[in-house]
Amino acid sequence: MDAAAETSLQDYLRADIVAADLPDLQPLLGARDLLRAFSTLFHGGEESVMVRLLVLRAIGERGQAPDWSPQELREHFAYLDPVKFDTVIGRLRDNDLLLWDGQTQRYRISPAGRQALAAIGMLLQFNREGDELAYVTAQIAAGQAVGRVRSDDLQHLLSRLNELREDFDQAVLSGSEHRIQRAAGTLQHAWRWIEKGTQIVEDISADLELDSHTHRVAQQIGRAQSAMLRQASVFQRALSQLDRHRVHLGASGLSSSDVNRYLRELDIDSLAGIADDLLTRTAIPAFMLAPIALDVAEYELVEREREAREDQSLPPAQAAPSAEGSPAAATDFGYAENWLDQLTALAVGAPADDASLPSAPLSAVVPHDNFSLSAYRLSLLGLIGDPGAENREGVSASMARLPLAWRVEPEFETIGHSGVAYMSRGRLDALSEEDLLRARQPRKRKAAAEPDGEAAAAAAAGEAAPRKRARAGKGAAADNENDDKKTASDDAAPKRRGKKAAKDTVPTA
């Protein structure tokens, strides 16, 4: 039977777990005979359990003569059906709850059956509502009296005290007079057992032979009991506050609490009878704003239900989109490519001599279709001559490498088409090969190692040129006047011509 029990128990465990390796299972396996006694008593329907407990308790109540003969049992339980009675006696005897002495031909309750009767008797003794705290406290008191205080019993008491304290706090927070009064009654009923538990905890704490874990649980029980003792004053303050807000009905001696208590005791039919002919007309309070009341009613009756029915769960998982379908891959550069083709056509037509380089006013090439596209084309001109385009690819890099230069004058000219009213006067000029070489020369000097004095000065001038070009792009109107002065300075100082060419021919936005 033990091997079969082990096999069936192993079926409840995982394949890599052995029942003997579970510490929490060892006390239950050690008390298998006692647990089998309870299984015998409580197996089957409720009526069968009642009859077994009735027979076993009646046999165990005769303390002066614990042995029973079969004839005495039949006479004592004459009110039971003989066949059913024989079945109950046979089941109790087969499962070792009753012992049969073959020499004396008498029945006697087994030790396991006596323990089961004692446990059931204590449960029946504390059968009223709220007596679960008394039962746990009695178990601890019995163990402390015989010197066997179990940590499990202390944990049960601690758990029950914490549950009661949580229920009491919720009752106070609810503000309901009925819940507070019911919680106060529960506390008053459990008061005697709390005091008894306090004495037991003090005795346990003074016992130096117990282990540290049991002492720690006893201290936690003491703190929980102290919190429970403070609940009485909390209930009193809450009831006093409710009493100040209670409404008294004239000089009748009745209050709103009395009416509430009376209505709560009525059934549904009685409440419906009281409500007859009372709800035919509804009061219209003049102090309420109808639009606000309508908004609140609409939310409570419609929107709240709609929010409750909405599916707020997360969408199902999906695979990551491919690179071809990403927004960056779908970007349309058609306008920029068209503008690049027009600028390329302007730059490619440059001859070898500098006398007849292609040139076009900005007012003739920039405006196109509408204002947004015209502004977009004008903003792309700032990419021309960008030194950082050497390591890039695409439309912006191709536009930065164009042999073009654009300049803006501090004047406005009227356009009147393509959504543009007026714009700054300026020109877009093509650069020759010599101008391009002079524009790139300062950067090559900067990359050379250990420059001499004159070369270092030219490199410094080349480094300063992009900063000046940046300022030229931001304030093109002001720099246009400085260009005339610097042109005259270029005629007097030929060595600074490289820096001047870089500034004039490679402007930035």
Coordinates of C-alpha atoms in Angstrom, one line a residue:
M1 CA 0.0 0.0 0.0
D2 CA 2.9 2.4 0.8
A3 CA 4.5 1.7 -2.5
A4 CA 1.2 2.3 -4.3
A5 CA 0.8 5.6 -2.4
E6 CA 4.3 6.7 -3.3
T7 CA 3.6 5.9 -6.9
S8 CA 0.4 7.8 -7.0
L9 CA 2.0 10.8 -5.2
Q10 CA 4.8 10.8 -7.7
D11 CA 2.3 11.2 -10.5
Y12 CA 1.5 14.7 -9.1
L13 CA 5.2 15.8 -9.2
R14 CA 7.4 16.6 -12.1
A15 CA 9.6 14.0 -13.6
D16 CA 12.8 15.4 -12.1
I17 CA 11.3 15.8 -8.6
V18 CA 11.3 13.1 -5.9
A19 CA 8.8 13.2 -3.1
A20 CA 11.5 12.4 -0.5
D21 CA 13.4 15.5 -1.5
L22 CA 10.6 17.9 -0.5
P23 CA 11.0 19.1 3.1
D24 CA 7.5 20.4 3.3
L25 CA 6.1 17.0 2.4
Q26 CA 8.0 15.0 5.1
P27 CA 5.7 15.9 8.1
L28 CA 2.7 14.8 6.0
L29 CA 4.4 11.5 5.0
G30 CA 5.3 10.9 8.7
A31 CA 1.7 11.4 9.8
R32 CA 0.2 9.1 7.1
D33 CA -1.7 6.9 9.5
L34 CA -3.4 9.9 11.2
L35 CA -4.2 11.5 7.8
R36 CA -5.6 8.1 6.7
A37 CA -8.0 8.3 9.6
F38 CA -9.3 11.7 8.5
S39 CA -9.6 10.4 4.9
T40 CA -11.7 7.5 6.2
L41 CA -14.0 9.8 8.1
F42 CA -14.5 12.5 5.5
H43 CA -14.5 10.3 2.3
G44 CA -17.8 10.2 0.4
G45 CA -21.0 12.2 0.7
E46 CA -22.0 14.5 3.4
E47 CA -24.5 12.1 4.9
S48 CA -22.0 9.2 5.1
V49 CA -19.5 11.5 6.8
M50 CA -22.2 12.6 9.4
V51 CA -23.0 8.9 10.2
R52 CA -19.4 7.9 10.6
L53 CA -18.6 10.9 12.9
L54 CA -21.8 10.1 14.9
V55 CA -20.8 6.5 15.5
L56 CA -17.2 7.3 16.3
R57 CA -18.0 10.1 18.7
A58 CA -20.6 8.0 20.5
I59 CA -18.1 5.2 21.0
G60 CA -15.5 7.6 22.3
E61 CA -17.7 9.4 24.8
R62 CA -18.0 6.4 27.1
G63 CA -14.8 7.0 29.1
Q64 CA -15.6 4.7 32.1
A65 CA -16.0 1.7 29.8
P66 CA -14.1 2.3 26.5
D67 CA -14.6 -1.3 25.2
W68 CA -17.8 -2.1 23.4
S69 CA -19.2 -5.5 22.5
P70 CA -21.1 -6.0 19.2
Q71 CA -24.4 -6.4 21.1
E72 CA -23.9 -3.2 23.0
L73 CA -23.2 -1.3 19.8
R74 CA -26.3 -2.7 18.1
E75 CA -28.4 -1.8 21.2
H76 CA -26.9 1.7 21.4
F77 CA -27.4 2.5 17.7
A78 CA -30.7 0.8 17.3
Y79 CA -32.0 3.9 15.5
L80 CA -29.7 3.2 12.6
D81 CA -30.4 0.7 9.8
P82 CA -28.7 -2.6 10.7
V83 CA -27.2 -3.0 7.2
K84 CA -25.9 0.5 7.0
F85 CA -24.6 0.4 10.6
D86 CA -22.6 -2.8 9.9
T87 CA -21.1 -1.1 6.8
V88 CA -20.0 1.9 8.9
I89 CA -18.5 -0.3 11.6
G90 CA -16.7 -2.4 9.0
R91 CA -15.2 0.7 7.3
L92 CA -14.0 2.1 10.6
R93 CA -12.4 -1.2 11.6
D94 CA -10.8 -1.8 8.2
N95 CA -9.1 1.6 8.2
D96 CA -7.8 1.2 11.8
L97 CA -10.1 3.7 13.5
L98 CA -11.7 0.9 15.5
L99 CA -9.6 -1.9 17.0
W100 CA -11.1 -5.4 17.4
D101 CA -9.8 -7.6 20.3
G102 CA -10.2 -11.2 19.3
Q103 CA -9.7 -12.5 22.9
T104 CA -12.3 -10.3 24.6
Q105 CA -14.5 -10.0 21.5
R106 CA -14.8 -6.2 22.0
Y107 CA -14.2 -3.0 20.0
R108 CA -12.0 -0.1 21.1
I109 CA -11.1 3.2 19.4
S110 CA -7.5 3.3 18.1
P111 CA -5.0 6.0 19.1
A112 CA -5.3 7.6 15.6
G113 CA -9.1 7.6 16.0
R114 CA -8.8 9.2 19.4
Q115 CA -6.6 12.0 18.0
A116 CA -9.0 12.6 15.2
L117 CA -11.9 12.8 17.7
A118 CA -10.0 15.3 19.8
A119 CA -9.2 17.6 16.9
I120 CA -12.8 17.4 15.6
G121 CA -14.2 18.1 19.1
M122 CA -12.1 21.3 19.4
L123 CA -13.3 22.4 15.9
L124 CA -16.9 21.9 17.0
Q125 CA -16.2 23.8 20.2
F126 CA -15.1 26.9 18.2
N127 CA -17.8 26.8 15.6
R128 CA -19.3 30.3 15.9
E129 CA -18.4 33.2 13.6
G130 CA -15.2 34.9 14.7
D131 CA -14.0 31.9 16.8
E132 CA -11.3 31.0 14.3
L133 CA -8.9 33.3 16.3
A134 CA -10.0 31.5 19.5
Y135 CA -9.2 28.1 17.9
V136 CA -5.7 29.1 16.8
T137 CA -5.0 30.7 20.1
A138 CA -6.2 27.6 21.9
Q139 CA -3.8 25.4 19.8
I140 CA -0.9 27.7 20.7
A141 CA -1.9 27.7 24.4
A142 CA -2.1 23.9 24.4
G143 CA 1.3 23.6 22.8
Q144 CA 2.9 26.1 25.1
A145 CA 1.4 24.2 28.1
V146 CA 3.1 21.0 27.1
G147 CA 6.3 22.7 25.9
R148 CA 5.7 22.1 22.2
V149 CA 5.2 25.5 20.6
R150 CA 5.1 25.0 16.8
S151 CA 6.2 27.8 14.5
D152 CA 3.4 26.9 12.1
D153 CA 0.7 27.6 14.7
L154 CA 2.3 31.0 15.4
Q155 CA 2.3 31.8 11.7
H156 CA -1.4 31.0 11.6
L157 CA -2.1 33.3 14.5
L158 CA 0.0 36.1 12.9
S159 CA -1.8 35.7 9.5
R160 CA -5.2 35.9 11.2
L161 CA -4.3 39.0 13.2
N162 CA -3.0 40.7 10.0
E163 CA -6.2 39.8 8.2
L164 CA -8.4 41.2 10.9
R165 CA -6.3 44.4 11.0
E166 CA -6.7 44.8 7.2
D167 CA -10.5 44.3 7.5
F168 CA -10.7 46.9 10.3
D169 CA -8.7 49.5 8.3
Q170 CA -10.9 48.9 5.2
A171 CA -14.1 49.4 7.4
V172 CA -12.8 52.7 8.7
L173 CA -11.8 53.9 5.2
S174 CA -15.2 53.0 3.8
G175 CA -16.9 55.5 6.0
S176 CA -19.9 53.1 6.3
E177 CA -21.5 53.2 9.8
H178 CA -22.7 49.6 9.4
R179 CA -19.3 48.2 8.4
I180 CA -17.6 50.1 11.3
Q181 CA -20.1 48.8 13.8
R182 CA -19.8 45.3 12.5
A183 CA -16.0 45.5 12.7
A184 CA -16.2 47.0 16.2
G185 CA -18.4 44.0 17.2
T186 CA -15.9 41.6 15.8
L187 CA -13.0 43.3 17.7
Q188 CA -15.0 43.2 20.9
H189 CA -15.7 39.4 20.4
A190 CA -12.0 38.7 19.8
W191 CA -10.8 40.9 22.6
R192 CA -10.6 38.1 25.2
W193 CA -8.6 35.9 22.8
I194 CA -6.3 38.8 22.0
E195 CA -5.5 39.3 25.6
K196 CA -5.0 35.5 26.0
G197 CA -2.7 35.5 23.1
T198 CA -0.7 38.4 24.6
Q199 CA 0.0 36.4 27.7
I200 CA 1.0 33.4 25.6
V201 CA 3.4 35.5 23.5
E202 CA 5.0 36.9 26.7
D203 CA 5.6 33.4 28.0
I204 CA 7.0 32.3 24.7
S205 CA 9.4 35.3 24.5
A206 CA 10.7 34.6 28.0
D207 CA 11.5 31.0 27.0
L208 CA 15.2 31.0 26.1
E209 CA 15.1 27.4 24.9
L210 CA 13.1 28.2 21.8
D211 CA 14.8 28.8 18.5
S212 CA 15.4 32.3 17.1
H213 CA 12.8 31.9 14.3
T214 CA 10.0 31.1 16.8
H215 CA 11.1 34.2 18.9
R216 CA 11.0 36.4 15.9
V217 CA 7.5 35.2 14.9
A218 CA 6.3 35.8 18.5
Q219 CA 7.6 39.4 18.4
Q220 CA 5.7 40.0 15.1
I221 CA 2.5 38.6 16.8
G222 CA 3.1 41.1 19.7
R223 CA 3.3 44.0 17.3
A224 CA 0.2 42.9 15.5
Q225 CA -1.8 42.6 18.7
S226 CA -0.7 46.1 19.8
A227 CA -2.0 47.4 16.5
M228 CA -5.3 45.5 17.1
L229 CA -5.6 47.1 20.6
R230 CA -5.4 50.6 19.0
Q231 CA -8.3 49.8 16.7
A232 CA -10.8 50.4 19.5
S233 CA -10.0 54.1 19.7
V234 CA -10.0 54.3 15.9
F235 CA -13.5 52.9 15.7
Q236 CA -14.7 55.2 18.5
R237 CA -13.4 58.3 16.7
A238 CA -15.0 57.2 13.4
L239 CA -18.4 56.5 15.0
S240 CA -18.2 59.9 16.8
Q241 CA -17.5 61.6 13.5
L242 CA -20.4 59.9 11.8
D243 CA -22.7 60.8 14.7
R244 CA -21.9 64.5 14.1
H245 CA -23.1 64.2 10.6
R246 CA -26.2 62.2 11.4
V247 CA -29.5 63.9 10.5
H248 CA -32.3 63.9 13.1
L249 CA -35.9 63.8 11.9
G250 CA -37.5 66.6 13.8
A251 CA -38.4 65.8 17.4
S252 CA -39.3 62.2 16.6
G253 CA -36.1 60.9 18.1
L254 CA -35.3 59.1 14.8
S255 CA -32.2 59.7 12.8
S256 CA -31.1 59.0 9.3
S257 CA -29.2 55.9 10.6
D258 CA -32.4 54.5 12.1
V259 CA -34.2 54.9 8.8
N260 CA -31.2 53.3 6.9
R261 CA -31.2 50.4 9.3
Y262 CA -34.9 49.9 8.9
L263 CA -34.8 50.0 5.1
R264 CA -31.9 47.5 5.1
E265 CA -33.9 45.0 7.1
L266 CA -36.8 45.0 4.5
D267 CA -37.0 42.6 1.6
I268 CA -37.4 43.5 -2.0
D269 CA -41.2 43.3 -2.0
S270 CA -41.5 45.5 1.0
L271 CA -39.2 48.1 -0.5
A272 CA -41.2 48.0 -3.7
G273 CA -44.5 48.5 -1.8
I274 CA -43.0 51.5 0.1
A275 CA -42.0 53.1 -3.2
D276 CA -45.5 52.9 -4.8
D277 CA -46.9 56.4 -5.7
L278 CA -43.7 58.0 -4.4
L279 CA -41.7 58.2 -7.6
T280 CA -44.4 59.6 -9.9
R281 CA -42.9 63.1 -9.9
T282 CA -39.2 63.9 -9.6
A283 CA -38.0 67.0 -7.9
I284 CA -36.2 69.6 -10.0
P285 CA -33.5 71.2 -7.9
A286 CA -33.1 74.9 -9.0
F287 CA -29.5 75.0 -7.8
M288 CA -28.3 72.5 -10.3
L289 CA -27.1 73.5 -13.8
A290 CA -28.8 71.4 -16.4
P291 CA -25.9 71.3 -18.9
I292 CA -23.5 70.1 -16.3
A293 CA -25.9 67.5 -15.0
L294 CA -26.6 66.3 -18.5
D295 CA -22.8 65.9 -19.2
V296 CA -22.3 64.0 -16.0
A297 CA -25.3 61.8 -16.7
E298 CA -24.1 61.1 -20.3
Y299 CA -20.8 60.0 -19.0
E300 CA -22.2 57.8 -16.3
L301 CA -24.8 56.2 -18.5
V302 CA -23.0 56.0 -21.9
E303 CA -19.3 56.8 -21.9
R304 CA -18.4 54.7 -18.9
E305 CA -20.0 51.6 -20.4
R306 CA -18.4 52.4 -23.7
E307 CA -14.9 52.6 -22.1
A308 CA -15.6 49.3 -20.3
R309 CA -16.4 47.5 -23.6
E310 CA -13.4 48.9 -25.4
D311 CA -10.6 46.5 -26.2
Q312 CA -7.5 48.0 -24.6
S313 CA -5.3 45.0 -25.0
L314 CA -2.0 45.2 -26.9
P315 CA -2.1 44.3 -30.7
P316 CA -0.6 41.0 -31.7
A317 CA 3.1 40.8 -32.4
Q318 CA 4.3 41.5 -36.0
A319 CA 7.5 41.1 -37.8
A320 CA 9.8 44.1 -38.3
P321 CA 9.2 45.9 -41.6
S322 CA 11.7 45.5 -44.4
A323 CA 14.1 48.2 -45.3
E324 CA 12.4 48.7 -48.7
G325 CA 9.2 49.6 -47.1
S326 CA 10.6 52.0 -44.5
P327 CA 9.6 55.7 -44.7
A328 CA 13.3 56.7 -45.5
A329 CA 13.4 54.4 -48.5
A330 CA 10.1 55.9 -49.8
T331 CA 11.3 59.5 -49.7
D332 CA 10.7 61.3 -53.0
F333 CA 13.8 63.3 -54.2
G334 CA 12.2 64.1 -57.6
Y335 CA 12.1 67.9 -57.0
A336 CA 15.7 67.9 -55.8
E337 CA 16.8 65.8 -58.8
N338 CA 15.0 68.1 -61.2
W339 CA 16.7 71.1 -59.7
L340 CA 20.0 69.4 -59.9
D341 CA 19.5 68.7 -63.6
Q342 CA 18.8 72.4 -64.3
L343 CA 21.9 73.5 -62.3
T344 CA 24.0 70.9 -64.0
A345 CA 22.9 72.2 -67.4
L346 CA 23.9 75.7 -66.4
A347 CA 27.3 74.6 -65.2
V348 CA 28.2 72.3 -68.1
G349 CA 27.8 75.1 -70.6
A350 CA 30.9 76.9 -69.2
P351 CA 33.6 77.5 -71.9
A352 CA 37.4 77.5 -71.3
D353 CA 37.8 81.3 -71.1
D354 CA 36.4 83.3 -68.1
A355 CA 35.0 86.0 -70.3
S356 CA 31.7 84.3 -71.2
L357 CA 30.9 82.1 -68.2
P358 CA 27.2 81.2 -68.0
S359 CA 25.3 83.3 -65.5
A360 CA 21.6 83.6 -64.5
P361 CA 19.7 85.8 -62.1
L362 CA 18.1 84.0 -59.2
S363 CA 14.7 85.5 -60.0
A364 CA 14.8 83.6 -63.3
V365 CA 15.8 80.1 -62.1
V366 CA 14.5 79.8 -58.5
P367 CA 10.8 80.5 -58.6
H368 CA 8.9 77.4 -59.8
D369 CA 5.2 76.3 -59.6
N370 CA 4.4 77.5 -56.0
F371 CA 5.9 79.2 -53.0
S372 CA 6.8 75.9 -51.2
L373 CA 8.8 74.5 -54.1
S374 CA 10.5 77.9 -54.8
A375 CA 11.6 78.1 -51.1
Y376 CA 12.8 74.5 -51.3
R377 CA 14.9 75.3 -54.4
L378 CA 16.4 78.4 -52.8
S379 CA 17.3 76.4 -49.7
L380 CA 19.1 73.8 -51.8
L381 CA 21.5 76.5 -53.1
G382 CA 23.1 76.6 -49.7
L383 CA 24.6 73.1 -50.4
I384 CA 26.8 74.4 -53.3
G385 CA 30.4 74.4 -52.3
D386 CA 29.9 72.4 -49.1
P387 CA 33.4 71.0 -48.2
G388 CA 31.9 68.1 -46.4
A389 CA 30.3 66.6 -49.5
E390 CA 33.5 64.7 -50.4
N391 CA 32.5 61.7 -48.2
R392 CA 28.7 61.7 -49.1
E393 CA 26.6 60.3 -51.8
G394 CA 23.3 61.3 -53.3
V395 CA 21.6 64.4 -54.6
S396 CA 22.9 66.7 -51.9
A397 CA 26.5 65.6 -52.5
S398 CA 26.2 66.1 -56.3
M399 CA 24.8 69.5 -55.8
A400 CA 27.6 70.5 -53.4
R401 CA 30.2 69.5 -56.1
L402 CA 28.7 71.7 -58.9
P403 CA 31.1 74.3 -60.3
L404 CA 28.7 77.1 -59.4
A405 CA 28.7 80.1 -57.1
W406 CA 25.7 82.3 -56.1
R407 CA 25.6 85.7 -54.5
V408 CA 22.9 87.9 -53.1
E409 CA 22.6 91.7 -53.2
P410 CA 21.0 93.8 -50.4
E411 CA 18.0 94.7 -52.6
F412 CA 14.6 93.1 -53.3
E413 CA 13.1 92.6 -56.7
T414 CA 9.4 92.0 -57.5
I415 CA 8.6 88.5 -58.8
G416 CA 4.8 88.2 -58.9
H417 CA 4.5 84.6 -60.0
S418 CA 4.9 81.0 -58.6
G419 CA 3.5 82.2 -55.3
V420 CA 6.5 84.5 -54.7
A421 CA 5.8 88.2 -54.2
Y422 CA 9.4 89.4 -54.0
M423 CA 12.9 88.0 -53.2
S424 CA 16.5 89.2 -52.8
R425 CA 18.3 90.2 -56.0
G426 CA 21.1 87.8 -56.8
R427 CA 22.9 85.8 -59.5
L428 CA 24.0 82.2 -60.1
D429 CA 27.4 82.1 -61.9
A430 CA 29.4 79.2 -63.3
L431 CA 33.0 78.7 -62.3
S432 CA 35.9 78.0 -64.5
E433 CA 38.5 75.3 -64.0
E434 CA 41.0 77.9 -62.6
D435 CA 38.5 79.2 -60.1
L436 CA 37.8 75.7 -58.9
L437 CA 41.5 75.0 -58.5
R438 CA 42.0 78.2 -56.5
A439 CA 38.9 77.2 -54.3
R440 CA 40.4 73.8 -53.5
Q441 CA 44.0 75.1 -53.0
P442 CA 43.6 76.3 -49.4
R443 CA 42.3 72.9 -48.2
K444 CA 45.3 71.2 -49.8
R445 CA 47.7 73.6 -48.0
K446 CA 46.0 72.8 -44.7
A447 CA 46.5 69.1 -45.2
A448 CA 50.3 69.5 -45.9
A449 CA 52.6 68.6 -43.0
E450 CA 54.9 71.3 -41.4
P451 CA 54.0 74.3 -43.6
D452 CA 56.4 77.2 -43.7
G453 CA 55.6 80.8 -42.7
E454 CA 54.1 82.0 -46.0
A455 CA 52.2 78.7 -46.6
A456 CA 50.9 78.7 -43.0
A457 CA 49.5 82.1 -43.6
A458 CA 47.8 81.0 -46.8
A459 CA 46.4 77.9 -44.9
A460 CA 45.1 80.1 -42.1
A461 CA 43.4 82.3 -44.7
G462 CA 41.9 79.2 -46.3
E463 CA 40.5 78.1 -42.9
A464 CA 39.1 81.5 -42.3
A465 CA 37.4 81.5 -45.7
P466 CA 34.6 79.0 -44.8
R467 CA 33.7 81.0 -41.6
K468 CA 33.5 84.2 -43.7
R469 CA 31.5 82.4 -46.3
A470 CA 29.1 81.3 -43.5
R471 CA 28.7 84.8 -42.4
A472 CA 28.2 85.8 -46.1
G473 CA 25.3 83.3 -46.4
K474 CA 23.5 84.7 -43.3
G475 CA 23.9 88.3 -44.2
A476 CA 24.3 88.4 -48.0
A477 CA 23.2 92.0 -48.4
A478 CA 25.8 93.4 -46.0
D479 CA 28.6 91.3 -47.5
N480 CA 27.9 92.5 -51.0
E481 CA 29.3 95.9 -50.2
N482 CA 32.4 94.4 -48.6
D483 CA 33.0 92.4 -51.8
D484 CA 33.8 95.6 -53.8
K485 CA 36.3 96.7 -51.2
K486 CA 38.0 93.3 -51.1
T487 CA 38.2 93.3 -54.9
A488 CA 40.2 96.5 -54.9
S489 CA 42.4 95.0 -52.2
D490 CA 42.9 91.9 -54.4
D491 CA 44.4 94.1 -57.1
A492 CA 46.9 95.6 -54.7
A493 CA 47.8 92.3 -53.0
P494 CA 48.1 89.3 -55.5
K495 CA 49.1 86.9 -52.8
R496 CA 45.7 87.1 -51.2
R497 CA 43.9 86.3 -54.4
G498 CA 43.6 82.7 -53.4
K499 CA 41.7 83.5 -50.3
K500 CA 39.5 86.0 -52.2
A501 CA 38.6 83.5 -54.9
A502 CA 37.6 81.0 -52.4
K503 CA 35.3 83.5 -50.7
D504 CA 33.7 84.8 -53.9
T505 CA 33.2 81.5 -55.6
V506 CA 32.2 79.0 -52.9
P507 CA 29.5 80.6 -50.8
T508 CA 27.4 78.6 -48.3
A509 CA 23.9 78.9 -47.0

